[in-house]
mmCIF file of N, CA, C and O in Angstrom:
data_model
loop_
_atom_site.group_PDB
_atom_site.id
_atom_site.type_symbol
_atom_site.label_atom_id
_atom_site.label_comp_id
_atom_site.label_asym_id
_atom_site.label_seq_id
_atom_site.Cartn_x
_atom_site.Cartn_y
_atom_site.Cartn_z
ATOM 1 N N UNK A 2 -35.550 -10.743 -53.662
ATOM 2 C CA UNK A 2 -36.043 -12.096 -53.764
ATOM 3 C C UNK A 2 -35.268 -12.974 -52.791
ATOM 4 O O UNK A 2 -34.039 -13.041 -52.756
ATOM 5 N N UNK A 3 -35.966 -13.529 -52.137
ATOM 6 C CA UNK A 3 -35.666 -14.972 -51.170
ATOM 7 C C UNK A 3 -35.341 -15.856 -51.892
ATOM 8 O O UNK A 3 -35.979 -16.228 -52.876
ATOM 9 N N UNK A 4 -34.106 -16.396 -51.422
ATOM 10 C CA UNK A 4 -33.938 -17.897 -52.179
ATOM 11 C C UNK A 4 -33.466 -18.810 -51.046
ATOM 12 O O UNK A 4 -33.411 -18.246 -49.953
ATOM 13 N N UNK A 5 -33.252 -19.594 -51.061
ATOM 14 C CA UNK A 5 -32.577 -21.016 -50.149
ATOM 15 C C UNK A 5 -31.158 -21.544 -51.314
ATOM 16 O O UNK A 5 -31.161 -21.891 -52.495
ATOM 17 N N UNK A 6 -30.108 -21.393 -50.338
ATOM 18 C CA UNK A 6 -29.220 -21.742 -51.085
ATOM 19 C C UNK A 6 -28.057 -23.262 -50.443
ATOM 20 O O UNK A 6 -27.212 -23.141 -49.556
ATOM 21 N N UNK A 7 -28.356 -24.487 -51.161
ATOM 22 C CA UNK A 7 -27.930 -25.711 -50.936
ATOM 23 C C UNK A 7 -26.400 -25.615 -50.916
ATOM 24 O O UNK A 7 -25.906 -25.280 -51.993
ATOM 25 N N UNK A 8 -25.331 -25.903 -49.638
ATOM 26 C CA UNK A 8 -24.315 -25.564 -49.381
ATOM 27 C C UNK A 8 -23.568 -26.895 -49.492
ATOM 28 O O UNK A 8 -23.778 -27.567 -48.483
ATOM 29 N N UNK A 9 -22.728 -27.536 -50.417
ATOM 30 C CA UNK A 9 -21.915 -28.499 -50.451
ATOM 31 C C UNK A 9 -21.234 -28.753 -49.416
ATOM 32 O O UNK A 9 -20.752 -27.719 -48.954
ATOM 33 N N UNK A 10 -20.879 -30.009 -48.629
ATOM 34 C CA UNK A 10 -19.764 -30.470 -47.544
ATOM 35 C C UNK A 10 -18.814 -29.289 -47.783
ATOM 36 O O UNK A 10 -19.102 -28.323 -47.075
ATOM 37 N N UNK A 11 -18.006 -29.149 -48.401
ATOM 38 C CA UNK A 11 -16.328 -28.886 -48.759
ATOM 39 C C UNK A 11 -16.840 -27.608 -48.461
ATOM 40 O O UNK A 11 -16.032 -27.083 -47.695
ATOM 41 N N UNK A 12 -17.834 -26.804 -48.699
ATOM 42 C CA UNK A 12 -18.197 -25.525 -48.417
ATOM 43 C C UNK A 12 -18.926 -24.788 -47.138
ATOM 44 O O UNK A 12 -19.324 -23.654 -46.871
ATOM 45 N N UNK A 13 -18.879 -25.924 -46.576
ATOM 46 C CA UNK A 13 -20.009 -25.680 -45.260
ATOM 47 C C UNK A 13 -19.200 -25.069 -44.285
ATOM 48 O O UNK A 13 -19.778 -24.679 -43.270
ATOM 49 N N UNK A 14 -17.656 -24.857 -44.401
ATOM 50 C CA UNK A 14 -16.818 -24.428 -43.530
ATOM 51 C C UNK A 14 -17.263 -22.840 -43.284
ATOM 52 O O UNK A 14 -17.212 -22.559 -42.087
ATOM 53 N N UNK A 15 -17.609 -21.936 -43.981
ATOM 54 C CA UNK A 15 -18.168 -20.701 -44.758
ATOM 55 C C UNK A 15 -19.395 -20.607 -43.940
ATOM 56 O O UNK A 15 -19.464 -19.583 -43.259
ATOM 57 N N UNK A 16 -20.276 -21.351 -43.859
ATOM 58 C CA UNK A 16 -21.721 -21.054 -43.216
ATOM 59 C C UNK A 16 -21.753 -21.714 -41.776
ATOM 60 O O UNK A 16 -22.835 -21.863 -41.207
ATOM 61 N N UNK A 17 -20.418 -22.157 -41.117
ATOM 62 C CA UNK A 17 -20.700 -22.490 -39.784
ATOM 63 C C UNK A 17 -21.470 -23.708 -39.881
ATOM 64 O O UNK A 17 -22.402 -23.880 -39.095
ATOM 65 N N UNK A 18 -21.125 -24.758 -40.943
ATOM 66 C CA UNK A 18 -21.814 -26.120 -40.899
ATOM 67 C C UNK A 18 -23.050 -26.231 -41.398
ATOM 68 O O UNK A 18 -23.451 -27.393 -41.459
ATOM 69 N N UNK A 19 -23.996 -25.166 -41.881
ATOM 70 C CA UNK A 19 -24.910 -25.095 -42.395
ATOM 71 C C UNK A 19 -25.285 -25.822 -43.478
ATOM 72 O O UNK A 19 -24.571 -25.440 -44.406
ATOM 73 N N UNK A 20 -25.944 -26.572 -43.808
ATOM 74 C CA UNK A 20 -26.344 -27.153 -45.405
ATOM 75 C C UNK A 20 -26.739 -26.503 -46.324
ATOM 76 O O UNK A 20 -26.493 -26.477 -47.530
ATOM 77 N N UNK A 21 -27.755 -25.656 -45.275
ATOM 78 C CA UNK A 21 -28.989 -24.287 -46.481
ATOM 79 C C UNK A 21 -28.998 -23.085 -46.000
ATOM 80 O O UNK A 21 -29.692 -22.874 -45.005
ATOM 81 N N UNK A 22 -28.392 -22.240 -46.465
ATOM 82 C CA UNK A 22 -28.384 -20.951 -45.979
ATOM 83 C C UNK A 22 -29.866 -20.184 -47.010
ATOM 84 O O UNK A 22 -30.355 -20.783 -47.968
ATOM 85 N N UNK A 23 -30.326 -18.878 -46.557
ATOM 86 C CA UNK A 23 -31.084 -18.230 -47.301
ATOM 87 C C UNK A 23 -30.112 -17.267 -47.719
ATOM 88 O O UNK A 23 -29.044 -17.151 -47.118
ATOM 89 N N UNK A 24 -30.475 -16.426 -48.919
ATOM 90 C CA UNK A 24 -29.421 -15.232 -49.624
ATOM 91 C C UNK A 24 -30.678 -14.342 -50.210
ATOM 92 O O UNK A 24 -31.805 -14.825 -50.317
ATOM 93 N N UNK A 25 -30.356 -12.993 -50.577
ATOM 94 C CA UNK A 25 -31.217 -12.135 -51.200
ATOM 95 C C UNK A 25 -30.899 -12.102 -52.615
ATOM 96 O O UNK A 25 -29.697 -12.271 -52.818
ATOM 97 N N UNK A 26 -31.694 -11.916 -53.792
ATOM 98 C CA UNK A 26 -30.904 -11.711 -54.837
ATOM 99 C C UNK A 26 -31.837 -11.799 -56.140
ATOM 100 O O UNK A 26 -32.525 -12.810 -56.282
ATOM 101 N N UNK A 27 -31.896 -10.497 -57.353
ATOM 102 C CA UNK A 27 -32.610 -11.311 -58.277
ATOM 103 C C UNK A 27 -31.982 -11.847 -59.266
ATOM 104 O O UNK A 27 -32.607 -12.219 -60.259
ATOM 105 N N UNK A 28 -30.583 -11.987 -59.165
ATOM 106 C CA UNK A 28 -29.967 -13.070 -60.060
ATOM 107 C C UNK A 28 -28.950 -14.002 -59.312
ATOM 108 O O UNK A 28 -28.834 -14.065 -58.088
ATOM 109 N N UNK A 29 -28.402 -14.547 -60.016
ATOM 110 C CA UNK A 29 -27.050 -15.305 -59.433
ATOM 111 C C UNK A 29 -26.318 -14.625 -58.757
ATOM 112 O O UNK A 29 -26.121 -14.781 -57.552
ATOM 113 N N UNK A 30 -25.631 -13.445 -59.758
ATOM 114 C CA UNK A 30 -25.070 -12.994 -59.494
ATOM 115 C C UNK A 30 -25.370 -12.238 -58.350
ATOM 116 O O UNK A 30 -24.600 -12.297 -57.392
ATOM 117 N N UNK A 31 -26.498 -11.449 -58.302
ATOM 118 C CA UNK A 31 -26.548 -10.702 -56.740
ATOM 119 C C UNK A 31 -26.928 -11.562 -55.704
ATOM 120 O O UNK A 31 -26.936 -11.085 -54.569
ATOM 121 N N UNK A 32 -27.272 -12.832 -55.875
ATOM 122 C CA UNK A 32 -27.672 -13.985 -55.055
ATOM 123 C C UNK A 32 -25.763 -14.269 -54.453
ATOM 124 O O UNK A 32 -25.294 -13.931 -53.366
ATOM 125 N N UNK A 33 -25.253 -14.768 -55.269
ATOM 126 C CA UNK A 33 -23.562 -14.993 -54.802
ATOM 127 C C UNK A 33 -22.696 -13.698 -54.150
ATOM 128 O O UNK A 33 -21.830 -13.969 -53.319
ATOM 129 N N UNK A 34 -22.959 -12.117 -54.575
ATOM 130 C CA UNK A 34 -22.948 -11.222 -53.776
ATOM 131 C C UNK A 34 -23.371 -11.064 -51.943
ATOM 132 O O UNK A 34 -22.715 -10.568 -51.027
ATOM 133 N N UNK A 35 -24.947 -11.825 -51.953
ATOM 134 C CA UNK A 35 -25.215 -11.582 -50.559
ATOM 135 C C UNK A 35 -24.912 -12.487 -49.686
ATOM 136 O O UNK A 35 -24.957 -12.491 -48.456
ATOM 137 N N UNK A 36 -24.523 -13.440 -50.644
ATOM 138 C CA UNK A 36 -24.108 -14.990 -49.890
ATOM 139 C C UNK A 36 -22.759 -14.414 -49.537
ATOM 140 O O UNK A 36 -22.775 -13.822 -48.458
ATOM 141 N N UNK A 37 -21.771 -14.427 -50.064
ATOM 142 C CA UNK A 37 -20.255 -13.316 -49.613
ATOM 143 C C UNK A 37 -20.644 -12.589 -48.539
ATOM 144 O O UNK A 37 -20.080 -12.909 -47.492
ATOM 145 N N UNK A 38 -21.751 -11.357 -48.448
ATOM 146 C CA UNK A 38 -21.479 -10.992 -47.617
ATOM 147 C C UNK A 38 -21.759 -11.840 -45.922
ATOM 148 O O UNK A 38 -21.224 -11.724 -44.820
ATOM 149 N N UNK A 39 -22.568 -12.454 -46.325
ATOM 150 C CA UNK A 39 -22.981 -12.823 -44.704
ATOM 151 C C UNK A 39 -21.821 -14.115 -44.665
ATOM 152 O O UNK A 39 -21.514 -14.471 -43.527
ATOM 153 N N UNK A 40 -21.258 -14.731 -45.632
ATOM 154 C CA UNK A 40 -20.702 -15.857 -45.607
ATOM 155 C C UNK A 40 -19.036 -15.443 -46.119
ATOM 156 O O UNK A 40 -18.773 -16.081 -47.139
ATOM 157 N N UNK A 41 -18.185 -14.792 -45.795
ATOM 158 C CA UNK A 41 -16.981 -14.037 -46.239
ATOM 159 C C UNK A 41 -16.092 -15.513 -47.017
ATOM 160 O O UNK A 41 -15.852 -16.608 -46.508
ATOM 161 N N UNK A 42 -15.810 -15.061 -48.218
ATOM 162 C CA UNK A 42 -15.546 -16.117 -48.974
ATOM 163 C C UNK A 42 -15.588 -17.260 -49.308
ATOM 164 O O UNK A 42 -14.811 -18.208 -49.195
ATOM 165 N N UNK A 43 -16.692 -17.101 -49.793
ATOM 166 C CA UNK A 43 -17.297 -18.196 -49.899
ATOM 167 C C UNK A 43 -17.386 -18.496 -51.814
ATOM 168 O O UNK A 43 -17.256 -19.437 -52.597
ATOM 169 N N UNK A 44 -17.763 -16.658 -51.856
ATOM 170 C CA UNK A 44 -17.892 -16.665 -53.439
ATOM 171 C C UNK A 44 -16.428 -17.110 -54.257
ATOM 172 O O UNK A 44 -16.218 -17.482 -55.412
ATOM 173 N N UNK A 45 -15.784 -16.946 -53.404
ATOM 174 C CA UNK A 45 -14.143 -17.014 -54.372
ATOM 175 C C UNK A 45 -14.063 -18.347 -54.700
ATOM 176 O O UNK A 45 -13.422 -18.659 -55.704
ATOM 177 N N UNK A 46 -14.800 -19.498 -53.782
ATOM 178 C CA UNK A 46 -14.739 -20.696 -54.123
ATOM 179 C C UNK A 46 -15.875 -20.918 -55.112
ATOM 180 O O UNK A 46 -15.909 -22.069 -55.548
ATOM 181 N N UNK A 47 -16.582 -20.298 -55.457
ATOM 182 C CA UNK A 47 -17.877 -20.353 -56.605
ATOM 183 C C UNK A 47 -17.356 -20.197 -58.066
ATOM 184 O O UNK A 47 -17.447 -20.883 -59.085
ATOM 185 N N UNK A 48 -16.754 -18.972 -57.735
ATOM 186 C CA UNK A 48 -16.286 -18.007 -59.039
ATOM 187 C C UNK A 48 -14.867 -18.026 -59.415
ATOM 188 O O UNK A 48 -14.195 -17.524 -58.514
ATOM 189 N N UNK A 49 -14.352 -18.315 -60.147
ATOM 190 C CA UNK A 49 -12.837 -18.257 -60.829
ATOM 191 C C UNK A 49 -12.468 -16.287 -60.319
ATOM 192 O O UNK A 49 -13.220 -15.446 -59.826
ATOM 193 N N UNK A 50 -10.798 -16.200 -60.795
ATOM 194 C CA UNK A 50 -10.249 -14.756 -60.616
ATOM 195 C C UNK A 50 -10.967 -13.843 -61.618
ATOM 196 O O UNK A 50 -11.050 -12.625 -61.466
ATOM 197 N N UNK A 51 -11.570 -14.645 -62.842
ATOM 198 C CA UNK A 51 -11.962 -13.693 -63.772
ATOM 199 C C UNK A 51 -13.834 -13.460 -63.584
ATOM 200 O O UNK A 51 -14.422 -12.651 -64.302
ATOM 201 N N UNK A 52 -14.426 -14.133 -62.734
ATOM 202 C CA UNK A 52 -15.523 -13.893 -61.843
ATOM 203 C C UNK A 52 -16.661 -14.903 -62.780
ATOM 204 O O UNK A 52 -17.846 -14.575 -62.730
ATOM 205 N N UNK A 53 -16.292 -16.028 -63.557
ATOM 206 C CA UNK A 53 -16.984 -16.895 -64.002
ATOM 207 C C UNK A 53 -17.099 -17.823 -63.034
ATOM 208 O O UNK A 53 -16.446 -17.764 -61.993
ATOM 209 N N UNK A 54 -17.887 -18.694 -63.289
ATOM 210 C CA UNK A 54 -18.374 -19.865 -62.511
ATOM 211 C C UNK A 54 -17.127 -21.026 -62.600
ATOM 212 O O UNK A 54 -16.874 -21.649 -63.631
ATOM 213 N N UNK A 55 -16.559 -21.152 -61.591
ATOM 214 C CA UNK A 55 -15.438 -22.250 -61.959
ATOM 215 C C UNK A 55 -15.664 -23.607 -62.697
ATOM 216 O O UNK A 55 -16.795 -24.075 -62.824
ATOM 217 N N UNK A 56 -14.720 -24.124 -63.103
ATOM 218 C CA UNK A 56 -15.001 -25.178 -63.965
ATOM 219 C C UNK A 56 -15.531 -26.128 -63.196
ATOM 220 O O UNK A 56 -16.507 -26.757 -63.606
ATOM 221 N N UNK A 57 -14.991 -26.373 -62.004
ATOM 222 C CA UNK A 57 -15.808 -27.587 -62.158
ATOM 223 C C UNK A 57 -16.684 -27.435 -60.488
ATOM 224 O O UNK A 57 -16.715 -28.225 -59.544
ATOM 225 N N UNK A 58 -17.199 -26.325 -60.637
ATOM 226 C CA UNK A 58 -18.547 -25.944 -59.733
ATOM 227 C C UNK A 58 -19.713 -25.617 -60.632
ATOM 228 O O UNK A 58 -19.736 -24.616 -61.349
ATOM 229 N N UNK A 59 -20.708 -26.538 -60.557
ATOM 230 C CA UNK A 59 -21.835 -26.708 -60.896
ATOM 231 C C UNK A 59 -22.878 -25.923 -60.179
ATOM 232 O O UNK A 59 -23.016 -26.293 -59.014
ATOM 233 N N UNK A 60 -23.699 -24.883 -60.571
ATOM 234 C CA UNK A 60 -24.955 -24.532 -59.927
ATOM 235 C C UNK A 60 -25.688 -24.378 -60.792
ATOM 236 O O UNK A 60 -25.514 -23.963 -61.938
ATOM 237 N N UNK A 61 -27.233 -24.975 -59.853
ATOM 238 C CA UNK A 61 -28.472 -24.722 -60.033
ATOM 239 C C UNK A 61 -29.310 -23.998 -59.755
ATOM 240 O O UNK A 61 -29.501 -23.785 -58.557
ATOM 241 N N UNK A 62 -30.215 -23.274 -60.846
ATOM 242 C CA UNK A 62 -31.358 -22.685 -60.079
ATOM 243 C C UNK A 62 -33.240 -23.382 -60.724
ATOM 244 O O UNK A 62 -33.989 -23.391 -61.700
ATOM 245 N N UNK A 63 -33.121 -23.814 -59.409
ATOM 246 C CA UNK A 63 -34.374 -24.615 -59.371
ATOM 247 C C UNK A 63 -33.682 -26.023 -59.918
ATOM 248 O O UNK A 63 -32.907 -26.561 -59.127
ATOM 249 N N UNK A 64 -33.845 -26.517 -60.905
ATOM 250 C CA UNK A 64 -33.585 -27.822 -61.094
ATOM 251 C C UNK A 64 -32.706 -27.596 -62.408
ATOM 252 O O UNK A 64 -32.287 -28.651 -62.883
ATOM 253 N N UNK A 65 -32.296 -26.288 -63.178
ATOM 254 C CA UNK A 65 -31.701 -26.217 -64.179
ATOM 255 C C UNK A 65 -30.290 -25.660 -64.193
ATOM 256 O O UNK A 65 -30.084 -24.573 -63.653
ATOM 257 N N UNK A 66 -29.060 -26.496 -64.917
ATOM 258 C CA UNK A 66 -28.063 -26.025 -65.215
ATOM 259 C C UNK A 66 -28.134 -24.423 -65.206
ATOM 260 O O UNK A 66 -29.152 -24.040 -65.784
ATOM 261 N N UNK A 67 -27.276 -23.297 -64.675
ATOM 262 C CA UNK A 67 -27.072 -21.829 -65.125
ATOM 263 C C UNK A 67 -26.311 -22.089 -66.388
ATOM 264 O O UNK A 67 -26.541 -21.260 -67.269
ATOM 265 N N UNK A 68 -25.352 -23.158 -66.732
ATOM 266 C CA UNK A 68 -24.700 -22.672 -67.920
ATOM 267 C C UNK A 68 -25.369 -22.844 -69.033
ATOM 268 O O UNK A 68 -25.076 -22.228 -70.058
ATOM 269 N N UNK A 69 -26.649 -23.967 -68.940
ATOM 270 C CA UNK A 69 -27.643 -23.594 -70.049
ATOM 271 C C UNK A 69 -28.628 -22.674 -69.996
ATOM 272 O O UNK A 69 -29.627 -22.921 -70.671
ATOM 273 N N UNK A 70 -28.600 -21.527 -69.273
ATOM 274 C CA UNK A 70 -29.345 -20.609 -69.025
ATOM 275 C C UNK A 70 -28.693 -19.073 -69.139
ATOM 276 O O UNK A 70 -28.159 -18.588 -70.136
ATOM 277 N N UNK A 71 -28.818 -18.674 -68.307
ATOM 278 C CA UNK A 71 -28.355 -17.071 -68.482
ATOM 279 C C UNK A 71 -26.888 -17.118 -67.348
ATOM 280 O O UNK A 71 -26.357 -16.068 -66.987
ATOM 281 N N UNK A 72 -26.345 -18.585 -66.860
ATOM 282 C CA UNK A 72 -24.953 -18.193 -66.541
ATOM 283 C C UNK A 72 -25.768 -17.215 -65.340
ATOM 284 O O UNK A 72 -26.974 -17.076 -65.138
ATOM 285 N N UNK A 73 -24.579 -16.615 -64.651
ATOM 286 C CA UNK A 73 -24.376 -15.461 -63.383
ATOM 287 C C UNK A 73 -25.499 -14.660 -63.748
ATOM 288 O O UNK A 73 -26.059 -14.281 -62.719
ATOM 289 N N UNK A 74 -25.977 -14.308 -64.616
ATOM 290 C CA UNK A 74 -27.341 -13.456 -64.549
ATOM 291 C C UNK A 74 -28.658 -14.661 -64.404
ATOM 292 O O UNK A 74 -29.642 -14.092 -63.933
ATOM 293 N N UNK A 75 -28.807 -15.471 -64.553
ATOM 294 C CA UNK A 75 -30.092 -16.136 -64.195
ATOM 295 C C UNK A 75 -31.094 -15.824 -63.524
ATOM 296 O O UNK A 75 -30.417 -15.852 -62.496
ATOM 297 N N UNK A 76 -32.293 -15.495 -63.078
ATOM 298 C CA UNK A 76 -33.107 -15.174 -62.642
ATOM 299 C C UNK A 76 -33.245 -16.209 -61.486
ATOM 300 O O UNK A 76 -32.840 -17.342 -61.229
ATOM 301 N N UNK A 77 -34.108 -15.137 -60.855
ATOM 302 C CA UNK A 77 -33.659 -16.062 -59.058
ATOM 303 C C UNK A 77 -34.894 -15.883 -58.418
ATOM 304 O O UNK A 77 -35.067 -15.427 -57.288
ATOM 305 N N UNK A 78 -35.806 -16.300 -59.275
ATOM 306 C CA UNK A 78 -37.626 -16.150 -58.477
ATOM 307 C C UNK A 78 -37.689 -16.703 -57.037
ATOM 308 O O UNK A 78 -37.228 -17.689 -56.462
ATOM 309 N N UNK A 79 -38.479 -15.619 -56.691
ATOM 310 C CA UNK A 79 -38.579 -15.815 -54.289
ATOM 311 C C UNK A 79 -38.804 -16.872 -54.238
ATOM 312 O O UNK A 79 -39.729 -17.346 -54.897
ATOM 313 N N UNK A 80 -38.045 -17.601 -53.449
ATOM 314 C CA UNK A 80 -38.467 -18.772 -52.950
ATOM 315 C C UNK A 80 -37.659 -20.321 -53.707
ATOM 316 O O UNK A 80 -37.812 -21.490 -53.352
ATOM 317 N N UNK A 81 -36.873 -19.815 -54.732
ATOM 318 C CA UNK A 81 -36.301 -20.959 -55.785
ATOM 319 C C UNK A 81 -34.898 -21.049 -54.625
ATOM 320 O O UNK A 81 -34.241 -20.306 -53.896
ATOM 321 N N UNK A 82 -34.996 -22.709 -55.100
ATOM 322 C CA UNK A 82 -33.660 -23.192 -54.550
ATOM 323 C C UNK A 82 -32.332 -23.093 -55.560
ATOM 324 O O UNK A 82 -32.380 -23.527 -56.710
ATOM 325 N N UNK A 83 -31.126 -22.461 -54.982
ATOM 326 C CA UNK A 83 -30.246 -22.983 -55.616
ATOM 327 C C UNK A 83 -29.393 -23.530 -55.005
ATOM 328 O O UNK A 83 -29.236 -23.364 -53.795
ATOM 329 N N UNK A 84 -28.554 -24.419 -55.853
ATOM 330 C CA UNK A 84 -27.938 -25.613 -55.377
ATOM 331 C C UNK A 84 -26.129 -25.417 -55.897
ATOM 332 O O UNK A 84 -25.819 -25.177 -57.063
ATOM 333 N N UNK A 85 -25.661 -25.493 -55.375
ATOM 334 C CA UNK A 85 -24.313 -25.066 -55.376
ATOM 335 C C UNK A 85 -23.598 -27.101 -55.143
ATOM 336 O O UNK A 85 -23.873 -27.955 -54.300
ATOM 337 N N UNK A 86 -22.405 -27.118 -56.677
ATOM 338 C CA UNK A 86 -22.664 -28.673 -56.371
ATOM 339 C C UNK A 86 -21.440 -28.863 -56.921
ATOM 340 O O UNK A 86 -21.342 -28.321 -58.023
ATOM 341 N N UNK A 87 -20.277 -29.554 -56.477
ATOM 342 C CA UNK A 87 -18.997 -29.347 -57.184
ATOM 343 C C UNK A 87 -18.851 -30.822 -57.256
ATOM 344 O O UNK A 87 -19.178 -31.697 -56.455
ATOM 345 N N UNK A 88 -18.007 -30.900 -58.967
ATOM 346 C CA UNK A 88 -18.177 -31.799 -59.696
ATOM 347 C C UNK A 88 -17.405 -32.840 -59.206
ATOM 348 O O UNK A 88 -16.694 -32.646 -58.220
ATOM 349 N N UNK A 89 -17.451 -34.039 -59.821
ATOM 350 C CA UNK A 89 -16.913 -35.174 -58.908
ATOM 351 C C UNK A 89 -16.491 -36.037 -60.352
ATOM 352 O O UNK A 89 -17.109 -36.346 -61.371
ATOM 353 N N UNK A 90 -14.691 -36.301 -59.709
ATOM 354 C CA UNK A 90 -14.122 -37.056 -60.864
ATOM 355 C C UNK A 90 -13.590 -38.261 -60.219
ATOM 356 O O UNK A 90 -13.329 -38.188 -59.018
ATOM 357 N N UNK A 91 -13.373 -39.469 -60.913
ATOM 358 C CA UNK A 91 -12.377 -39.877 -60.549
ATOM 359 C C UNK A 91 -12.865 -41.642 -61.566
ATOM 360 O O UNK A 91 -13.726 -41.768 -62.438
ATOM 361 N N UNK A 92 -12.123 -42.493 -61.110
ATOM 362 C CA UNK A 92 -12.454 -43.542 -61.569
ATOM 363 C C UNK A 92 -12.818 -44.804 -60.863
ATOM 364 O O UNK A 92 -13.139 -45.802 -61.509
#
């Protein structure tokens, strides 16, 4: 499955400035696999040491939270955008 994957500023260092890269994948998880490979660490900034979604990196697939969904297994229908979106604090 084709997806389009939305690349945050802070992360664009990884894709050579790119905003939207494409990735293969029918879940997250093998979606963040192919993104690594063509994009060499990129996932480490996605995923914590214990290979969860870091706290405060937010992704989407299509327009829905993964953590209200199936998390790293989510389904990744051809053609769905996901959006990779790190959280923003301050006052």
């Amino acid at each position: 499955m084709a997806v389009s994957v939305r690349i945050p500023t802070i992360l664009r260092t990884y894709t050579g400035g790119e905003s939207e890269v494409s990735a293969e994948g029918d879940t997250l998880a093998a979606v963040l696999d192919d993104l690594d490979a063509h994009y060499a660490g990129i996932k480490g900034r996605i995923l914590d040491e214990a290979g969860a979604l870091r706290r405060f990196v937010n992704v989407y697939v299509g327009n829905d939270d993964v953590r209200f969904l199936e998390d790293l297994q989510t389904p990744t229908p051809d053609g769905v955008q996901v959006s990779v979106i790190p959280a923003v604090a301050g006052g």
